[in-house]
PDB file of C-alpha atoms in Angstrom:
ATOM      1  CA  MET A   1       0.000   0.000   0.000  1.00  0.00           C
ATOM      2  CA  ALA A   2       2.884   2.357   0.821  1.00  0.00           C
ATOM      3  CA  HIS A   3       4.469   1.704  -2.583  1.00  0.00           C
ATOM      4  CA  LEU A   4       1.147   2.422  -4.278  1.00  0.00           C
ATOM      5  CA  SER A   5       0.743   5.694  -2.376  1.00  0.00           C
ATOM      6  CA  ALA A   6       4.303   6.717  -3.254  1.00  0.00           C
ATOM      7  CA  TYR A   7       3.630   5.908  -6.898  1.00  0.00           C
ATOM      8  CA  HIS A   8       0.491   8.060  -6.957  1.00  0.00           C
ATOM      9  CA  SER A   9       2.365  10.917  -5.266  1.00  0.00           C
ATOM     10  CA  PHE A  10       5.122  10.649  -7.864  1.00  0.00           C
ATOM     11  CA  ILE A  11       2.602  10.732 -10.727  1.00  0.00           C
ATOM     12  CA  LYS A  12       0.846  13.700  -9.144  1.00  0.00           C
ATOM     13  CA  TYR A  13       4.008  15.778  -8.763  1.00  0.00           C
ATOM     14  CA  ALA A  14       5.186  14.725 -12.241  1.00  0.00           C
ATOM     15  CA  HIS A  15       1.895  15.947 -13.680  1.00  0.00           C
ATOM     16  CA  PHE A  16       2.226  19.285 -11.882  1.00  0.00           C
ATOM     17  CA  ILE A  17       5.809  19.711 -13.127  1.00  0.00           C
ATOM     18  CA  VAL A  18       4.613  18.996 -16.671  1.00  0.00           C
ATOM     19  CA  CYS A  19       1.803  21.548 -16.243  1.00  0.00           C
ATOM     20  CA  PHE A  20       4.263  24.195 -15.073  1.00  0.00           C
ATOM     21  CA  THR A  21       6.632  23.416 -17.968  1.00  0.00           C
ATOM     22  CA  VAL A  22       3.818  23.580 -20.522  1.00  0.00           C
ATOM     23  CA  PHE A  23       2.676  26.872 -19.012  1.00  0.00           C
ATOM     24  CA  ILE A  24       6.142  28.409 -19.438  1.00  0.00           C
ATOM     25  CA  VAL A  25       6.435  27.048 -22.988  1.00  0.00           C
ATOM     26  CA  THR A  26       2.971  28.380 -23.861  1.00  0.00           C
ATOM     27  CA  ILE A  27       3.689  31.874 -22.514  1.00  0.00           C
ATOM     28  CA  SER A  28       6.987  31.986 -24.408  1.00  0.00           C
ATOM     29  CA  THR A  29       5.390  30.777 -27.638  1.00  0.00           C
ATOM     30  CA  VAL A  30       2.473  33.203 -27.412  1.00  0.00           C
ATOM     31  CA  GLY A  31       4.877  36.101 -26.854  1.00  0.00           C
ATOM     32  CA  ASN A  32       7.003  35.095 -29.842  1.00  0.00           C
ATOM     33  CA  PHE A  33       3.901  34.630 -31.999  1.00  0.00           C
ATOM     34  CA  GLN A  34       2.681  38.120 -31.071  1.00  0.00           C
ATOM     35  CA  LEU A  35       6.036  39.574 -32.162  1.00  0.00           C
ATOM     36  CA  PHE A  36       5.968  37.426 -35.293  1.00  0.00           C
ATOM     37  CA  VAL A  37       2.549  38.743 -36.293  1.00  0.00           C
ATOM     38  CA  SER A  38       2.863  42.372 -35.158  1.00  0.00           C
ATOM     39  CA  LYS A  39       6.529  43.372 -35.399  1.00  0.00           C
ATOM     40  CA  GLN A  40       6.902  45.977 -38.149  1.00  0.00           C
ATOM     41  CA  SER A  41      10.085  44.635 -39.701  1.00  0.00           C
ATOM     42  CA  LEU A  42      11.157  41.831 -42.003  1.00  0.00           C
ATOM     43  CA  LYS A  43      11.892  38.389 -40.665  1.00  0.00           C
ATOM     44  CA  TYR A  44      14.994  36.506 -41.724  1.00  0.00           C
ATOM     45  CA  TRP A  45      15.795  37.464 -45.335  1.00  0.00           C
ATOM     46  CA  ASP A  46      18.256  35.462 -47.393  1.00  0.00           C
ATOM     47  CA  LYS A  47      19.215  37.613 -50.362  1.00  0.00           C
ATOM     48  CA  ASP A  48      20.791  34.656 -52.172  1.00  0.00           C
ATOM     49  CA  ALA A  49      17.692  32.447 -51.922  1.00  0.00           C
ATOM     50  CA  THR A  50      15.175  32.329 -54.747  1.00  0.00           C
ATOM     51  CA  VAL A  51      11.632  33.624 -54.311  1.00  0.00           C
ATOM     52  CA  ILE A  52      10.054  30.281 -55.199  1.00  0.00           C
ATOM     53  CA  GLY A  53      12.398  28.476 -52.815  1.00  0.00           C
ATOM     54  CA  CYS A  54      11.491  30.722 -49.872  1.00  0.00           C
ATOM     55  CA  PHE A  55       7.806  30.526 -50.794  1.00  0.00           C
ATOM     56  CA  LEU A  56       7.814  26.719 -50.790  1.00  0.00           C
ATOM     57  CA  TRP A  57       9.823  26.665 -47.563  1.00  0.00           C
ATOM     58  CA  ASP A  58       7.336  28.933 -45.766  1.00  0.00           C
ATOM     59  CA  PHE A  59       4.449  26.947 -47.213  1.00  0.00           C
ATOM     60  CA  ALA A  60       5.959  23.743 -45.795  1.00  0.00           C
ATOM     61  CA  LEU A  61       6.336  25.362 -42.350  1.00  0.00           C
ATOM     62  CA  ILE A  62       2.670  26.366 -42.325  1.00  0.00           C
ATOM     63  CA  CYS A  63       1.647  22.880 -43.468  1.00  0.00           C
ATOM     64  CA  LEU A  64       3.669  21.380 -40.592  1.00  0.00           C
ATOM     65  CA  PHE A  65       1.738  23.456 -38.085  1.00  0.00           C
ATOM     66  CA  VAL A  66      -1.657  22.882 -39.726  1.00  0.00           C
ATOM     67  CA  CYS A  67      -1.161  19.103 -40.006  1.00  0.00           C
ATOM     68  CA  GLN A  68      -0.117  18.799 -36.365  1.00  0.00           C
ATOM     69  CA  HIS A  69      -2.907  21.084 -35.180  1.00  0.00           C
ATOM     70  CA  SER A  70      -5.564  19.196 -37.130  1.00  0.00           C
ATOM     71  CA  LEU A  71      -4.369  15.584 -36.814  1.00  0.00           C
ATOM     72  CA  MET A  72      -3.867  15.623 -33.048  1.00  0.00           C
ATOM     73  CA  ALA A  73      -7.338  17.138 -32.565  1.00  0.00           C
ATOM     74  CA  THR A  74      -9.140  14.287 -34.331  1.00  0.00           C
ATOM     75  CA  PRO A  75     -11.054  11.651 -32.309  1.00  0.00           C
ATOM     76  CA  TRP A  76      -9.034   8.971 -34.152  1.00  0.00           C
ATOM     77  CA  PHE A  77      -5.730  10.281 -32.782  1.00  0.00           C
ATOM     78  CA  LYS A  78      -7.124  10.793 -29.279  1.00  0.00           C
ATOM     79  CA  ASN A  79      -8.519   7.271 -29.197  1.00  0.00           C
ATOM     80  CA  HIS A  80      -5.182   5.834 -30.300  1.00  0.00           C
ATOM     81  CA  LEU A  81      -3.393   7.829 -27.610  1.00  0.00           C
ATOM     82  CA  GLN A  82      -5.630   6.212 -25.021  1.00  0.00           C
ATOM     83  CA  SER A  83      -5.492   2.681 -26.430  1.00  0.00           C
ATOM     84  CA  TRP A  84      -1.793   2.533 -27.398  1.00  0.00           C
ATOM     85  CA  TRP A  85      -0.037   4.868 -24.970  1.00  0.00           C
ATOM     86  CA  ARG A  86      -2.629   5.055 -22.162  1.00  0.00           C
ATOM     87  CA  ILE A  87      -2.580   8.829 -22.393  1.00  0.00           C
ATOM     88  CA  SER A  88      -5.868  10.472 -21.526  1.00  0.00           C
ATOM     89  CA  VAL A  89      -5.369  12.940 -18.683  1.00  0.00           C
ATOM     90  CA  SER A  90      -2.307  14.517 -20.318  1.00  0.00           C
ATOM     91  CA  GLU A  91      -3.745  14.503 -23.839  1.00  0.00           C
ATOM     92  CA  ARG A  92      -4.464  18.238 -23.829  1.00  0.00           C
ATOM     93  CA  LEU A  93      -1.019  19.023 -22.388  1.00  0.00           C
ATOM     94  CA  LEU A  94       0.649  16.946 -25.105  1.00  0.00           C
ATOM     95  CA  TYR A  95      -1.421  18.647 -27.784  1.00  0.00           C
ATOM     96  CA  LEU A  96      -0.571  22.101 -26.476  1.00  0.00           C
ATOM     97  CA  CYS A  97       3.139  21.329 -26.144  1.00  0.00           C
ATOM     98  CA  THR A  98       3.485  19.954 -29.689  1.00  0.00           C
ATOM     99  CA  THR A  99       1.499  22.933 -31.003  1.00  0.00           C
ATOM    100  CA  CYS A 100       3.971  25.297 -29.341  1.00  0.00           C
ATOM    101  CA  ILE A 101       6.919  23.382 -30.779  1.00  0.00           C
ATOM    102  CA  CYS A 102       5.543  23.462 -34.335  1.00  0.00           C
ATOM    103  CA  LEU A 103       4.651  27.144 -33.996  1.00  0.00           C
ATOM    104  CA  MET A 104       8.126  28.012 -32.722  1.00  0.00           C
ATOM    105  CA  VAL A 105       9.732  26.053 -35.577  1.00  0.00           C
ATOM    106  CA  MET A 106       7.641  28.064 -38.037  1.00  0.00           C
ATOM    107  CA  ILE A 107       8.598  31.351 -36.363  1.00  0.00           C
ATOM    108  CA  LEU A 108      12.327  30.617 -36.090  1.00  0.00           C
ATOM    109  CA  TYR A 109      12.788  29.287 -39.620  1.00  0.00           C
ATOM    110  CA  TRP A 110      10.500  31.706 -41.441  1.00  0.00           C
ATOM    111  CA  HIS A 111      11.916  33.485 -44.522  1.00  0.00           C
ATOM    112  CA  SER A 112      10.771  36.926 -45.639  1.00  0.00           C
ATOM    113  CA  ILE A 113      10.152  37.548 -49.339  1.00  0.00           C
ATOM    114  CA  PRO A 114      10.277  41.344 -49.785  1.00  0.00           C
ATOM    115  CA  GLU A 115      10.941  41.071 -53.534  1.00  0.00           C
ATOM    116  CA  VAL A 116       7.193  40.499 -54.159  1.00  0.00           C
ATOM    117  CA  TYR A 117       4.509  42.362 -52.209  1.00  0.00           C
ATOM    118  CA  LEU A 118       0.917  43.630 -52.312  1.00  0.00           C
ATOM    119  CA  TRP A 119       1.691  46.820 -50.427  1.00  0.00           C
ATOM    120  CA  TYR A 120       4.725  48.083 -48.592  1.00  0.00           C
ATOM    121  CA  ILE A 121       4.368  50.993 -46.149  1.00  0.00           C
ATOM    122  CA  ASP A 122       7.698  51.975 -44.672  1.00  0.00           C
ATOM    123  CA  THR A 123       7.140  52.857 -40.997  1.00  0.00           C
ATOM    124  CA  HIS A 124      10.815  52.884 -40.005  1.00  0.00           C
ATOM    125  CA  ASP A 125      11.241  56.679 -40.075  1.00  0.00           C
ATOM    126  CA  ARG A 126       7.567  57.581 -39.583  1.00  0.00           C
ATOM    127  CA  ILE A 127       6.979  57.551 -35.840  1.00  0.00           C
ATOM    128  CA  PHE A 128       3.262  58.436 -35.957  1.00  0.00           C
ATOM    129  CA  LEU A 129       2.473  55.811 -38.580  1.00  0.00           C
ATOM    130  CA  TRP A 130       4.539  53.214 -36.687  1.00  0.00           C
ATOM    131  CA  THR A 131       2.711  54.097 -33.457  1.00  0.00           C
ATOM    132  CA  PHE A 132      -0.664  53.827 -35.181  1.00  0.00           C
ATOM    133  CA  PHE A 133      -0.040  50.244 -36.308  1.00  0.00           C
ATOM    134  CA  LEU A 134       1.498  49.424 -32.912  1.00  0.00           C
ATOM    135  CA  LEU A 135      -1.555  50.660 -31.010  1.00  0.00           C
ATOM    136  CA  CYS A 136      -3.975  48.861 -33.346  1.00  0.00           C
ATOM    137  CA  HIS A 137      -2.168  45.554 -32.846  1.00  0.00           C
ATOM    138  CA  PHE A 138      -1.857  46.173 -29.099  1.00  0.00           C
ATOM    139  CA  VAL A 139      -5.619  46.704 -28.797  1.00  0.00           C
ATOM    140  CA  GLY A 140      -6.233  43.591 -30.913  1.00  0.00           C
ATOM    141  CA  TRP A 141      -4.061  41.383 -28.698  1.00  0.00           C
ATOM    142  CA  LEU A 142      -5.649  42.906 -25.604  1.00  0.00           C
ATOM    143  CA  MET A 143      -9.124  41.999 -26.894  1.00  0.00           C
ATOM    144  CA  ILE A 144      -7.961  38.441 -27.608  1.00  0.00           C
ATOM    145  CA  GLY A 145      -6.669  38.251 -24.035  1.00  0.00           C
ATOM    146  CA  LEU A 146     -10.039  39.403 -22.709  1.00  0.00           C
ATOM    147  CA  GLU A 147     -11.784  36.743 -24.785  1.00  0.00           C
ATOM    148  CA  VAL A 148      -9.461  34.112 -23.331  1.00  0.00           C
ATOM    149  CA  MET A 149     -10.433  35.214 -19.809  1.00  0.00           C
ATOM    150  CA  LEU A 150     -14.100  34.533 -20.618  1.00  0.00           C
ATOM    151  CA  MET A 151     -13.284  30.885 -21.300  1.00  0.00           C
ATOM    152  CA  ASP A 152     -12.213  28.113 -18.941  1.00  0.00           C
ATOM    153  CA  VAL A 153      -8.473  28.798 -19.292  1.00  0.00           C
ATOM    154  CA  GLY A 154      -7.478  25.873 -17.081  1.00  0.00           C
ATOM    155  CA  GLU A 155      -9.438  23.429 -19.219  1.00  0.00           C
ATOM    156  CA  LEU A 156      -8.179  25.025 -22.429  1.00  0.00           C
ATOM    157  CA  LEU A 157      -4.561  24.540 -21.313  1.00  0.00           C
ATOM    158  CA  GLY A 158      -5.147  21.067 -19.869  1.00  0.00           C
ATOM    159  CA  PHE A 159      -4.492  21.966 -16.227  1.00  0.00           C
ATOM    160  CA  THR A 160      -8.047  21.394 -15.007  1.00  0.00           C
ATOM    161  CA  GLN A 161      -8.020  17.864 -16.441  1.00  0.00           C
ATOM    162  CA  VAL A 162      -4.977  16.990 -14.327  1.00  0.00           C
ATOM    163  CA  GLN A 163      -6.406  18.618 -11.202  1.00  0.00           C
ATOM    164  CA  ASN A 164      -9.741  16.832 -11.566  1.00  0.00           C
ATOM    165  CA  TYR A 165      -8.009  13.501 -12.146  1.00  0.00           C
ATOM    166  CA  HIS A 166      -5.994  13.703  -8.920  1.00  0.00           C
ATOM    167  CA  ASN A 167      -9.040  14.903  -6.975  1.00  0.00           C
ATOM    168  CA  GLY A 168     -11.191  12.042  -8.244  1.00  0.00           C
ATOM    169  CA  LEU A 169     -13.461  14.289 -10.297  1.00  0.00           C
ATOM    170  CA  ALA A 170     -14.814  13.865 -13.809  1.00  0.00           C
ATOM    171  CA  PRO A 171     -13.100  15.572 -16.767  1.00  0.00           C
ATOM    172  CA  PRO A 172     -14.182  19.225 -17.033  1.00  0.00           C
ATOM    173  CA  LEU A 173     -15.993  18.863 -20.356  1.00  0.00           C
ATOM    174  CA  LEU A 174     -18.090  15.999 -18.989  1.00  0.00           C
ATOM    175  CA  LYS A 175     -19.132  18.218 -16.118  1.00  0.00           C
ATOM    176  CA  LYS A 176     -20.641  20.661 -18.607  1.00  0.00           C
ATOM    177  CA  LYS A 177     -23.997  18.977 -18.926  1.00  0.00           C
ATOM    178  CA  VAL A 178     -25.303  21.126 -21.768  1.00  0.00           C
ATOM    179  CA  ALA A 179     -24.576  19.455 -25.091  1.00  0.00           C
ATOM    180  CA  LYS A 180     -24.715  22.753 -26.981  1.00  0.00           C
ATOM    181  CA  LEU A 181     -21.688  24.081 -25.061  1.00  0.00           C
ATOM    182  CA  ARG A 182     -19.645  20.973 -25.887  1.00  0.00           C
ATOM    183  CA  GLU A 183     -20.720  21.386 -29.505  1.00  0.00           C
ATOM    184  CA  ILE A 184     -19.490  24.985 -29.516  1.00  0.00           C
ATOM    185  CA  TYR A 185     -16.140  23.882 -28.105  1.00  0.00           C
ATOM    186  CA  SER A 186     -15.782  21.277 -30.825  1.00  0.00           C
ATOM    187  CA  ASN A 187     -16.450  23.860 -33.563  1.00  0.00           C
ATOM    188  CA  MET A 188     -14.635  26.850 -32.079  1.00  0.00           C
ATOM    189  CA  ARG A 189     -11.923  25.836 -29.654  1.00  0.00           C
ATOM    190  CA  HIS A 190      -9.917  29.058 -29.727  1.00  0.00           C
ATOM    191  CA  PRO A 191     -10.941  32.651 -28.999  1.00  0.00           C
ATOM    192  CA  GLY A 192     -10.030  35.674 -31.047  1.00  0.00           C
ATOM    193  CA  VAL A 193     -10.419  34.181 -34.524  1.00  0.00           C
ATOM    194  CA  VAL A 194     -11.883  37.322 -36.108  1.00  0.00           C
ATOM    195  CA  ILE A 195      -9.408  39.630 -34.383  1.00  0.00           C
ATOM    196  CA  LEU A 196      -6.427  37.478 -35.354  1.00  0.00           C
ATOM    197  CA  THR A 197      -7.609  37.525 -38.963  1.00  0.00           C
ATOM    198  CA  VAL A 198      -7.708  41.330 -38.873  1.00  0.00           C
ATOM    199  CA  LEU A 199      -4.226  41.480 -37.334  1.00  0.00           C
ATOM    200  CA  LEU A 200      -2.812  39.228 -40.047  1.00  0.00           C
ATOM    201  CA  TRP A 201      -4.082  41.482 -42.841  1.00  0.00           C
ATOM    202  CA  PHE A 202      -3.828  44.885 -41.144  1.00  0.00           C
ATOM    203  CA  TYR A 203      -0.079  45.124 -41.546  1.00  0.00           C
ATOM    204  CA  PRO A 204       2.213  47.677 -43.252  1.00  0.00           C
ATOM    205  CA  LEU A 205       4.582  45.140 -44.851  1.00  0.00           C
ATOM    206  CA  MET A 206       2.345  42.861 -46.906  1.00  0.00           C
ATOM    207  CA  THR A 207       5.137  40.944 -48.593  1.00  0.00           C
ATOM    208  CA  LEU A 208       4.613  37.639 -50.383  1.00  0.00           C
ATOM    209  CA  ASP A 209       5.408  35.557 -47.298  1.00  0.00           C
ATOM    210  CA  ARG A 210       2.960  37.641 -45.259  1.00  0.00           C
ATOM    211  CA  VAL A 211       0.260  37.159 -47.886  1.00  0.00           C
ATOM    212  CA  LEU A 212       0.912  33.421 -47.726  1.00  0.00           C
ATOM    213  CA  LEU A 213       0.708  33.416 -43.926  1.00  0.00           C
ATOM    214  CA  ALA A 214      -2.454  35.545 -43.783  1.00  0.00           C
ATOM    215  CA  SER A 215      -4.203  33.628 -46.580  1.00  0.00           C
ATOM    216  CA  LEU A 216      -3.528  30.132 -45.223  1.00  0.00           C
ATOM    217  CA  PHE A 217      -4.219  31.011 -41.593  1.00  0.00           C
ATOM    218  CA  THR A 218      -7.449  32.811 -42.517  1.00  0.00           C
ATOM    219  CA  SER A 219      -8.611  29.886 -44.672  1.00  0.00           C
ATOM    220  CA  TYR A 220      -7.699  27.401 -41.949  1.00  0.00           C
ATOM    221  CA  MET A 221      -9.548  29.306 -39.234  1.00  0.00           C
ATOM    222  CA  ILE A 222     -12.649  29.702 -41.406  1.00  0.00           C
ATOM    223  CA  TRP A 223     -12.561  25.991 -42.248  1.00  0.00           C
ATOM    224  CA  LYS A 224     -12.122  24.859 -38.636  1.00  0.00           C
ATOM    225  CA  HIS A 225     -14.651  27.217 -37.054  1.00  0.00           C
ATOM    226  CA  SER A 226     -18.167  26.414 -38.162  1.00  0.00           C
ATOM    227  CA  LEU A 227     -20.773  28.047 -35.933  1.00  0.00           C
ATOM    228  CA  ASP A 228     -24.385  28.853 -36.679  1.00  0.00           C
ATOM    229  CA  ASP A 229     -26.887  31.273 -35.126  1.00  0.00           C
ATOM    230  CA  SER A 230     -27.942  28.802 -32.428  1.00  0.00           C
ATOM    231  CA  HIS A 231     -24.348  28.518 -31.234  1.00  0.00           C
ATOM    232  CA  CYS A 232     -23.974  32.297 -31.034  1.00  0.00           C
ATOM    233  CA  GLU A 233     -27.268  32.684 -29.182  1.00  0.00           C
ATOM    234  CA  TYR A 234     -26.337  30.021 -26.675  1.00  0.00           C
ATOM    235  CA  ALA A 235     -22.835  31.455 -26.169  1.00  0.00           C
ATOM    236  CA  GLU A 236     -24.334  34.892 -25.481  1.00  0.00           C
ATOM    237  CA  LYS A 237     -26.784  33.470 -22.918  1.00  0.00           C
ATOM    238  CA  HIS A 238     -24.041  31.357 -21.321  1.00  0.00           C
ATOM    239  CA  PHE A 239     -21.624  34.247 -20.844  1.00  0.00           C
ATOM    240  CA  ARG A 240     -24.412  36.524 -19.604  1.00  0.00           C
ATOM    241  CA  SER A 241     -25.339  33.932 -16.987  1.00  0.00           C
ATOM    242  CA  GLU A 242     -21.658  33.598 -16.014  1.00  0.00           C
ATOM    243  CA  VAL A 243     -21.356  37.378 -15.577  1.00  0.00           C
ATOM    244  CA  SER A 244     -24.623  37.519 -13.597  1.00  0.00           C
ATOM    245  CA  SER A 245     -23.445  34.663 -11.381  1.00  0.00           C
ATOM    246  CA  THR A 246     -20.159  36.455 -10.721  1.00  0.00           C
ATOM    247  CA  GLN A 247     -21.988  39.669  -9.875  1.00  0.00           C
ATOM    248  CA  ARG A 248     -24.336  37.827  -7.481  1.00  0.00           C
ATOM    249  CA  LYS A 249     -21.388  36.209  -5.709  1.00  0.00           C
ATOM    250  CA  SER A 250     -19.686  39.577  -5.421  1.00  0.00           C
ATOM    251  CA  SER A 251     -22.874  41.148  -4.070  1.00  0.00           C
ATOM    252  CA  ARG A 252     -23.282  38.384  -1.463  1.00  0.00           C
ATOM    253  CA  THR A 253     -19.678  38.850  -0.379  1.00  0.00           C
ATOM    254  CA  VAL A 254     -20.144  42.589   0.090  1.00  0.00           C
ATOM    255  CA  THR A 255     -23.392  42.014   2.031  1.00  0.00           C
ATOM    256  CA  TYR A 256     -21.732  39.425   4.266  1.00  0.00           C
ATOM    257  CA  GLU A 257     -18.857  41.817   5.029  1.00  0.00           C
ATOM    258  CA  CYS A 258     -21.321  44.590   5.879  1.00  0.00           C
ATOM    259  CA  VAL A 259     -23.233  42.284   8.257  1.00  0.00           C
ATOM    260  CA  GLU A 260     -19.989  41.295   9.972  1.00  0.00           C
ATOM    261  CA  GLN A 261     -19.086  44.940  10.511  1.00  0.00           C
TER     262      GLN A 261
END
């Protein structure tokens, strides 16, 4: 019995270490992706490389990310993780970690193609124009962050799954008894899709590589996010009820403190 308890304690602390590591990796990747999308300068530019070579290279990097992001999200892959590798609790953590790795590979090995462009607005020596684009992107990322806060961040990152497992509770999505909410999650897993699309296209240096990035990411997000009016109506009611519940709890807390005084 002592060996079994020690084993469970080891698994528990190992899970928490993995959660902390994934959290650090996620924060680092998100920060690098924000710079990648919003920084008003060219990425790595090899003057000796051909345009078609750089284009195909960038296309392959995007395909690497898209394939990983789509394949590992399929029920087939998740079922094989459980049946072959006995991975169920850490499935979301594994998915998030591999997503960060593929995204960082794309960012680090990306090649700019300034020889071909749709528009090219030089903001290097124009402080007001540079500040305008900077503020627009800052507000966009801030709005995405606010959207993330409206969701169950712990479940989205995979931390709640681990916590529930070690506390003997059901997985967080199974606790959400309304089928419509689970359906929304399956069709729109990530917040900020519209805002990210705007940020990809609202950019002063629309070079060929940027056009490729914006086009493929926009197409991918539109393809993966299929919501109808019923989903939007339910989401609005759900978040309104969450806000009302939070306000009621806050009001009860204030009333309780007043009674104590």
